[in-house]
Short mmCIF file of C-alpha atoms in Angstrom, two decimals:
data_model
loop_
_atom_site.label_atom_id
_atom_site.label_comp_id
_atom_site.label_asym_id
_atom_site.label_seq_id
_atom_site.Cartn_x
_atom_site.Cartn_y
_atom_site.Cartn_z
CA MET A 778 -134.97 -14.46 27.01
CA PRO A 779 -132.51 -17.05 25.43
CA LEU A 780 -134.37 -19.74 23.56
CA MET A 781 -131.40 -21.92 22.79
CA VAL A 782 -127.63 -21.84 23.59
CA MET A 783 -125.20 -23.81 21.70
CA VAL A 784 -121.44 -24.28 22.91
CA THR A 785 -118.98 -25.40 20.40
CA ARG A 786 -115.15 -25.50 20.25
CA ALA A 787 -113.43 -22.35 19.67
CA ASP A 788 -111.98 -23.22 16.32
CA TYR A 789 -115.64 -23.42 14.69
CA PRO A 790 -116.53 -20.47 13.03
CA ASP A 791 -119.80 -18.95 14.31
CA ARG A 792 -121.28 -18.82 10.78
CA ALA A 793 -120.76 -22.43 10.36
CA VAL A 794 -122.65 -23.24 13.44
CA ALA A 795 -125.36 -20.82 12.82
CA ARG A 796 -127.43 -23.05 10.52
CA ASP A 797 -127.29 -25.90 12.90
CA LEU A 798 -128.58 -23.62 15.72
CA LEU A 799 -131.39 -22.03 13.65
CA LEU A 800 -132.39 -25.67 12.50
CA ARG A 801 -132.40 -26.82 16.07
CA LEU A 802 -134.22 -23.51 17.32
CA ARG A 803 -136.85 -24.04 14.52
CA LEU A 804 -137.49 -27.66 15.54
CA LEU A 805 -138.05 -26.83 19.21
CA HIS A 806 -139.94 -23.58 18.68
CA PRO A 807 -142.08 -23.74 15.50
CA GLN A 808 -144.12 -20.97 16.48
CA LEU A 809 -141.05 -18.68 16.42
CA THR A 810 -140.74 -16.55 13.00
CA PRO A 811 -138.84 -13.37 13.47
CA THR A 812 -135.29 -13.84 14.72
CA TRP A 813 -132.29 -10.94 15.16
CA ALA A 814 -128.68 -11.28 14.45
CA ASP A 815 -125.88 -8.88 14.11
CA SER A 816 -124.23 -7.92 10.71
CA ALA A 817 -121.88 -10.82 10.88
CA TYR A 818 -124.61 -13.27 9.91
CA SER A 819 -126.00 -11.26 6.76
CA GLY A 820 -125.98 -12.66 3.37
CA VAL A 821 -126.43 -16.39 2.63
CA LEU A 822 -127.77 -17.29 6.28
CA VAL A 823 -130.62 -15.01 5.70
CA ASP A 824 -131.67 -16.25 2.43
CA TRP A 825 -131.23 -20.01 3.68
CA SER A 826 -133.43 -19.51 6.89
CA LYS A 827 -136.08 -18.03 4.94
CA ARG A 828 -136.08 -20.37 2.14
CA SER A 829 -135.26 -23.59 4.17
CA LEU A 830 -137.09 -22.90 7.33
CA ARG A 831 -139.39 -20.36 6.77
CA LEU A 832 -137.59 -18.24 9.38
CA THR A 833 -137.16 -14.53 9.04
CA LEU A 834 -133.69 -13.45 10.13
CA LYS A 835 -133.46 -9.76 10.53
CA ILE A 836 -130.08 -8.28 10.59
CA VAL A 837 -129.29 -5.43 12.97
CA ASN A 838 -126.73 -2.90 11.63
CA ARG A 839 -124.96 -0.46 13.43
CA PRO A 840 -126.06 3.27 13.09
CA PRO A 841 -124.56 5.17 10.33
CA GLY A 842 -121.10 6.71 11.19
CA GLN A 843 -120.80 4.87 14.27
CA SER A 844 -117.42 3.66 15.32
CA GLY A 845 -116.19 1.53 18.26
CA PHE A 846 -118.41 -0.64 20.41
CA VAL A 847 -122.31 0.05 20.65
CA VAL A 848 -125.06 -1.97 21.97
CA LEU A 849 -127.68 -2.39 19.04
CA PRO A 850 -131.12 -1.79 19.98
CA ARG A 851 -132.53 -5.13 19.52
CA LEU A 852 -129.37 -6.89 20.84
CA MET A 853 -129.58 -4.65 24.00
CA TRP A 854 -133.05 -6.32 24.74
CA ASN A 855 -131.68 -9.62 24.32
CA LEU A 856 -128.86 -8.67 26.93
CA ILE A 857 -131.52 -7.18 29.37
CA CYS A 858 -133.63 -10.41 29.12
CA GLN A 859 -130.61 -12.57 29.96
CA ALA A 860 -129.51 -10.51 32.63
CA TRP A 861 -133.33 -10.92 34.21
CA HIS A 862 -133.30 -14.62 33.10
CA TYR A 863 -129.96 -15.33 35.34
CA GLY A 864 -130.79 -13.04 38.00
CA SER A 865 -128.01 -10.52 37.36
CA ALA A 866 -127.51 -7.53 39.50
CA VAL A 867 -126.64 -5.51 36.50
CA ASP A 868 -128.34 -2.07 36.68
CA ILE A 869 -129.02 -0.89 33.27
CA ASP A 870 -129.46 3.06 33.38
CA TRP A 871 -129.22 4.21 29.79
CA PRO A 872 -132.18 5.06 27.83
CA VAL A 873 -133.68 2.31 25.77
CA PRO A 874 -134.32 3.09 22.16
CA ARG A 875 -137.84 1.77 21.00
#
């Protein structure tokens, strides 16, 4: 289930907004410790979130040899929770890796 959504102008890069979003998320949900993001957010943001917010930002990488679009395991659970939360009629019939 999404805990926070932040809408910005299209010309703002996602990485620049991520710090602000994580800070707000931490203030609203201090009990939260692990969070997941795709590989676009790896690097400095992971270190900053751990050092400044005491928040573990886990990067979900694509499987080796994978080309094209694939829903990554942790991100897929996020999509399922969003669909349930918003009452979507999406039927998810593929196997869910655990």
